[in-house]
């Protein structure tokens, strides 16, 4: 699960927090906007507008893998609807959804590699036709 900065001050919770993994993905990589800008003003075009290559990224809250230090049974979440990061009780859930989704992540930067080569369609068709021709010749020989 993505990690968060375990800090209840302005550097760890609120809008426009790009220091957590989910915040970085939401703001920096995908280019989304929070409900409020860095000055605390409403900004049009906020929310999960760009989901990039993610097919099932929802406009909801996601738990992070970081528990809130000093607050038992609380963990960090990131709300992709408003672009907001905060802590909530692990056993309570979020008012919008009692069962919050998680997102599996892997360490490091994953670069786009060259596509995995697939067998040539022409080669597969040729082998198929040769197989059918051989089967037909075998059948005539009986």
Short mmCIF file of C-alpha atoms in Angstrom, two decimals:
data_model
loop_
_atom_site.label_atom_id
_atom_site.label_comp_id
_atom_site.label_asym_id
_atom_site.label_seq_id
_atom_site.Cartn_x
_atom_site.Cartn_y
_atom_site.Cartn_z
CA UNK A 1 0.00 0.00 0.00
CA UNK A 2 1.24 3.53 -0.59
CA UNK A 3 3.00 5.29 2.26
CA UNK A 4 2.12 8.67 3.73
CA UNK A 5 4.05 11.26 5.67
CA UNK A 6 3.09 10.63 9.30
CA UNK A 7 2.71 14.29 10.26
CA UNK A 8 -0.50 15.92 11.50
CA UNK A 9 0.74 19.41 10.59
CA UNK A 10 0.26 21.10 7.23
CA UNK A 11 3.11 19.09 5.73
CA UNK A 12 1.26 15.80 6.21
CA UNK A 13 -2.46 16.44 6.13
CA UNK A 14 -4.78 18.55 4.04
CA UNK A 15 -4.94 19.46 0.36
CA UNK A 16 -2.07 19.61 -2.15
CA UNK A 17 0.13 17.19 -0.18
CA UNK A 18 2.40 15.61 -2.77
CA UNK A 19 4.93 14.18 -0.29
CA UNK A 20 2.99 10.93 0.19
CA UNK A 21 3.05 8.27 -2.51
CA UNK A 22 -0.65 8.64 -3.27
CA UNK A 23 -0.43 12.44 -3.16
CA UNK A 24 2.51 12.36 -5.56
CA UNK A 25 0.58 10.09 -7.92
CA UNK A 26 -2.57 12.23 -7.71
CA UNK A 27 -1.00 15.68 -8.03
CA UNK A 28 2.34 15.22 -9.78
CA UNK A 29 2.04 12.14 -11.98
CA UNK A 30 -1.65 12.40 -12.94
CA UNK A 31 -1.93 16.21 -12.75
CA UNK A 32 -5.15 16.38 -10.72
CA UNK A 33 -6.17 19.33 -8.54
CA UNK A 34 -7.43 19.40 -4.97
CA UNK A 35 -10.69 21.08 -3.99
CA UNK A 36 -8.60 23.96 -2.61
CA UNK A 37 -5.39 25.40 -4.03
CA UNK A 38 -2.25 26.01 -1.93
CA UNK A 39 -3.68 29.35 -0.73
CA UNK A 40 -6.91 27.74 0.48
CA UNK A 41 -9.07 29.02 -2.37
CA UNK A 42 -11.61 26.87 -4.23
CA UNK A 43 -10.29 25.90 -7.65
CA UNK A 44 -12.35 24.79 -10.62
CA UNK A 45 -11.46 21.49 -12.27
CA UNK A 46 -10.70 19.78 -8.96
CA UNK A 47 -11.08 16.06 -8.33
CA UNK A 48 -10.06 12.86 -10.02
CA UNK A 49 -10.18 14.14 -13.59
CA UNK A 50 -7.10 12.31 -14.89
CA UNK A 51 -6.70 8.65 -14.00
CA UNK A 52 -3.89 7.90 -16.45
CA UNK A 53 -3.26 4.22 -17.10
CA UNK A 54 -5.33 3.12 -14.08
CA UNK A 55 -8.51 1.38 -15.20
CA UNK A 56 -10.26 1.12 -11.84
CA UNK A 57 -9.08 4.16 -9.89
CA UNK A 58 -12.17 5.38 -8.08
CA UNK A 59 -13.13 8.80 -6.79
CA UNK A 60 -13.14 7.73 -3.13
CA UNK A 61 -10.81 7.39 -0.14
CA UNK A 62 -7.91 4.93 -0.16
CA UNK A 63 -6.09 3.69 2.92
CA UNK A 64 -2.35 4.08 2.97
CA UNK A 65 0.07 1.66 4.55
CA UNK A 66 1.06 4.22 7.22
CA UNK A 67 -0.44 4.14 10.69
CA UNK A 68 -0.73 7.43 12.58
CA UNK A 69 1.92 7.51 15.30
CA UNK A 70 0.61 8.34 18.73
CA UNK A 71 -3.01 7.62 17.78
CA UNK A 72 -3.88 3.93 18.32
CA UNK A 73 -5.95 2.28 15.58
CA UNK A 74 -5.70 5.27 13.23
CA UNK A 75 -4.12 5.29 9.78
CA UNK A 76 -3.64 7.72 6.92
CA UNK A 77 -5.93 7.84 3.91
CA UNK A 78 -6.03 9.80 0.68
CA UNK A 79 -9.35 11.01 -0.68
CA UNK A 80 -9.20 11.10 -4.50
CA UNK A 81 -12.56 12.85 -4.71
CA UNK A 82 -11.34 16.05 -3.02
CA UNK A 83 -7.55 15.49 -3.18
CA UNK A 84 -7.35 15.45 0.61
CA UNK A 85 -5.05 13.49 2.92
CA UNK A 86 -5.82 12.86 6.61
CA UNK A 87 -6.06 10.22 9.35
CA UNK A 88 -9.12 8.22 10.35
CA UNK A 89 -9.90 5.26 12.54
CA UNK A 90 -8.95 1.93 11.02
CA UNK A 91 -12.06 0.27 12.46
CA UNK A 92 -14.46 3.10 11.62
CA UNK A 93 -13.98 3.46 7.88
CA UNK A 94 -14.90 6.60 6.04
CA UNK A 95 -18.42 7.98 6.05
CA UNK A 96 -18.64 7.60 2.26
CA UNK A 97 -17.62 3.95 2.33
CA UNK A 98 -17.11 1.71 5.37
CA UNK A 99 -14.82 -0.58 3.37
CA UNK A 100 -12.13 1.54 1.83
CA UNK A 101 -10.15 0.19 -1.09
CA UNK A 102 -6.41 -0.15 -1.06
CA UNK A 103 -3.90 0.10 -3.85
CA UNK A 104 -0.95 -2.22 -4.23
CA UNK A 105 2.29 -0.44 -5.08
CA UNK A 106 5.85 -1.50 -5.62
CA UNK A 107 9.01 0.29 -4.58
CA UNK A 108 10.96 2.38 -7.06
CA UNK A 109 10.14 4.07 -10.31
CA UNK A 110 8.71 1.74 -12.93
CA UNK A 111 9.65 2.77 -16.44
CA UNK A 112 7.67 1.84 -19.48
CA UNK A 113 9.52 -1.05 -21.05
CA UNK A 114 9.20 -2.18 -24.60
CA UNK A 115 6.09 -4.27 -25.18
CA UNK A 116 6.47 -8.02 -24.80
CA UNK A 117 6.78 -9.45 -28.31
CA UNK A 118 3.90 -11.69 -29.33
CA UNK A 119 4.21 -14.52 -31.83
CA UNK A 120 3.65 -13.37 -35.36
CA UNK A 121 0.08 -13.81 -36.53
CA UNK A 122 1.33 -14.87 -39.95
CA UNK A 123 3.47 -17.63 -38.45
CA UNK A 124 0.55 -18.91 -36.37
CA UNK A 125 -1.78 -18.91 -39.38
CA UNK A 126 0.82 -20.73 -41.50
CA UNK A 127 1.29 -23.43 -38.89
CA UNK A 128 -2.49 -23.78 -38.58
CA UNK A 129 -2.98 -24.12 -42.34
CA UNK A 130 -0.12 -26.64 -42.60
CA UNK A 131 -1.73 -28.66 -39.82
CA UNK A 132 -5.09 -28.64 -41.60
CA UNK A 133 -3.49 -29.61 -44.94
CA UNK A 134 -1.61 -32.48 -43.31
CA UNK A 135 -4.77 -33.66 -41.54
CA UNK A 136 -6.70 -33.56 -44.84
CA UNK A 137 -3.96 -35.50 -46.68
CA UNK A 138 -3.86 -38.03 -43.87
CA UNK A 139 -7.65 -38.39 -43.99
CA UNK A 140 -7.59 -38.97 -47.82
CA UNK A 141 -4.92 -41.59 -47.43
CA UNK A 142 -7.21 -43.85 -45.40
#
